[in-house]
Amino acid sequence: MRASVGDKLHVQGRNVGNPEQEGEIIEVRGQDGTPPYLVRFSDGHEGLVVPGPDCFVEHNDG
């Protein structure tokens, strides 16, 4: 997985009824766009994320 600052990270809900979480990648800490990523989620909290199979990146093409 590769990402850039400004891309969106989506985390699928793990259980039925748990909504998907979405956040903006504000810092890439790995080399060449690889994880971990510092993410600011839509609820305002920030966290260091190493994405698993339940995650995908929406690239910011602008």
C-alpha atoms as an extended CHARMM CRD file, in Angstrom:
* protein
*
        62  EXT
         1         1  MET       CA              0.0000000000        0.0000000000        0.0000000000  PROA      1               0.0000000000
         2         2  ARG       CA              1.2360000000        3.4690000000       -0.9100000000  PROA      2               0.0000000000
         3         3  ALA       CA             -0.2340000000        6.8500000000       -0.0560000000  PROA      3               0.0000000000
         4         4  SER       CA              0.5730000000       10.5520000000       -0.0050000000  PROA      4               0.0000000000
         5         5  VAL       CA             -0.3170000000       13.4080000000        2.3010000000  PROA      5               0.0000000000
         6         6  GLY       CA             -3.8770000000       14.4670000000        1.4980000000  PROA      6               0.0000000000
         7         7  ASP       CA             -5.0890000000       10.9980000000        0.4950000000  PROA      7               0.0000000000
         8         8  LYS       CA             -8.0740000000        9.5030000000        2.3250000000  PROA      8               0.0000000000
         9         9  LEU       CA             -7.7790000000        6.3100000000        4.3550000000  PROA      9               0.0000000000
        10        10  HSD       CA            -10.9360000000        4.2260000000        4.6830000000  PROA      10              0.0000000000
        11        11  VAL       CA            -11.2390000000        1.5920000000        7.4270000000  PROA      11              0.0000000000
        12        12  GLN       CA            -14.0990000000       -0.8660000000        6.9460000000  PROA      12              0.0000000000
        13        13  GLY       CA            -16.2630000000       -1.6540000000        9.9890000000  PROA      13              0.0000000000
        14        14  ARG       CA            -15.2510000000       -5.0210000000       11.4560000000  PROA      14              0.0000000000
        15        15  ASN       CA            -18.6880000000       -5.9510000000       12.7820000000  PROA      15              0.0000000000
        16        16  VAL       CA            -22.1990000000       -5.5800000000       11.4360000000  PROA      16              0.0000000000
        17        17  GLY       CA            -23.4790000000       -2.1560000000       12.4440000000  PROA      17              0.0000000000
        18        18  ASN       CA            -20.0310000000       -0.5930000000       12.8310000000  PROA      18              0.0000000000
        19        19  PRO       CA            -19.6520000000        2.1950000000       10.2840000000  PROA      19              0.0000000000
        20        20  GLU       CA            -16.6570000000        2.7170000000        8.0430000000  PROA      20              0.0000000000
        21        21  GLN       CA            -14.1490000000        5.2410000000        9.3860000000  PROA      21              0.0000000000
        22        22  GLU       CA            -12.5620000000        7.7910000000        7.0920000000  PROA      22              0.0000000000
        23        23  GLY       CA             -9.5800000000       10.0170000000        7.6690000000  PROA      23              0.0000000000
        24        24  GLU       CA             -7.0760000000       12.2110000000        5.8840000000  PROA      24              0.0000000000
        25        25  ILE       CA             -3.4450000000       11.1590000000        5.7920000000  PROA      25              0.0000000000
        26        26  ILE       CA             -1.5470000000       14.0980000000        7.2710000000  PROA      26              0.0000000000
        27        27  GLU       CA              1.9090000000       12.4950000000        7.4560000000  PROA      27              0.0000000000
        28        28  VAL       CA              3.5930000000        9.5090000000        5.8070000000  PROA      28              0.0000000000
        29        29  ARG       CA              6.1990000000        7.9910000000        8.1120000000  PROA      29              0.0000000000
        30        30  GLY       CA              7.3450000000        5.1160000000        5.8930000000  PROA      30              0.0000000000
        31        31  GLN       CA              9.6400000000        5.3580000000        2.8960000000  PROA      31              0.0000000000
        32        32  ASP       CA              8.2330000000        5.9590000000       -0.6020000000  PROA      32              0.0000000000
        33        33  GLY       CA              4.6300000000        6.3220000000        0.5840000000  PROA      33              0.0000000000
        34        34  THR       CA              4.5120000000        3.1640000000        2.6830000000  PROA      34              0.0000000000
        35        35  PRO       CA              2.9680000000        2.8840000000        6.1790000000  PROA      35              0.0000000000
        36        36  PRO       CA              2.7440000000        3.8960000000        8.9390000000  PROA      36              0.0000000000
        37        37  TYR       CA              0.5230000000        6.9240000000        8.3310000000  PROA      37              0.0000000000
        38        38  LEU       CA             -0.5450000000        9.6630000000       10.7120000000  PROA      38              0.0000000000
        39        39  VAL       CA             -4.2720000000       10.0420000000       10.0530000000  PROA      39              0.0000000000
        40        40  ARG       CA             -6.7900000000       12.6820000000       11.1520000000  PROA      40              0.0000000000
        41        41  PHE       CA            -10.1680000000       10.9470000000       11.2790000000  PROA      41              0.0000000000
        42        42  SER       CA            -13.4840000000       12.6400000000       10.5250000000  PROA      42              0.0000000000
        43        43  ASP       CA            -14.3690000000       12.6850000000       14.2450000000  PROA      43              0.0000000000
        44        44  GLY       CA            -11.2790000000       14.8340000000       14.9190000000  PROA      44              0.0000000000
        45        45  HSD       CA             -8.9360000000       12.3440000000       16.5570000000  PROA      45              0.0000000000
        46        46  GLU       CA             -5.4930000000       11.5820000000       15.1440000000  PROA      46              0.0000000000
        47        47  GLY       CA             -3.7050000000        8.2770000000       15.2040000000  PROA      47              0.0000000000
        48        48  LEU       CA             -0.7400000000        6.4080000000       13.7890000000  PROA      48              0.0000000000
        49        49  VAL       CA             -2.0810000000        3.6860000000       11.4930000000  PROA      49              0.0000000000
        50        50  VAL       CA             -0.5060000000        0.6240000000        9.9290000000  PROA      50              0.0000000000
        51        51  PRO       CA             -3.3310000000       -0.3640000000        7.5650000000  PROA      51              0.0000000000
        52        52  GLY       CA             -4.5790000000       -3.9250000000        7.5030000000  PROA      52              0.0000000000
        53        53  PRO       CA             -6.7000000000       -5.8220000000        4.9870000000  PROA      53              0.0000000000
        54        54  ASP       CA             -9.7970000000       -3.8860000000        6.1050000000  PROA      54              0.0000000000
        55        55  CYS       CA             -8.3370000000       -0.5830000000        4.8130000000  PROA      55              0.0000000000
        56        56  PHE       CA             -7.9980000000        1.1040000000        1.4460000000  PROA      56              0.0000000000
        57        57  VAL       CA             -6.5840000000        4.4050000000        0.2060000000  PROA      57              0.0000000000
        58        58  GLU       CA             -8.5170000000        6.8960000000       -1.9080000000  PROA      58              0.0000000000
        59        59  HSD       CA             -5.8670000000        8.9060000000       -3.7290000000  PROA      59              0.0000000000
        60        60  ASN       CA             -6.2150000000       12.6780000000       -3.9640000000  PROA      60              0.0000000000
        61        61  ASP       CA             -5.7450000000       13.3830000000       -7.6590000000  PROA      61              0.0000000000
        62        62  GLY       CA             -5.9900000000       17.1390000000       -7.2180000000  PROA      62              0.0000000000
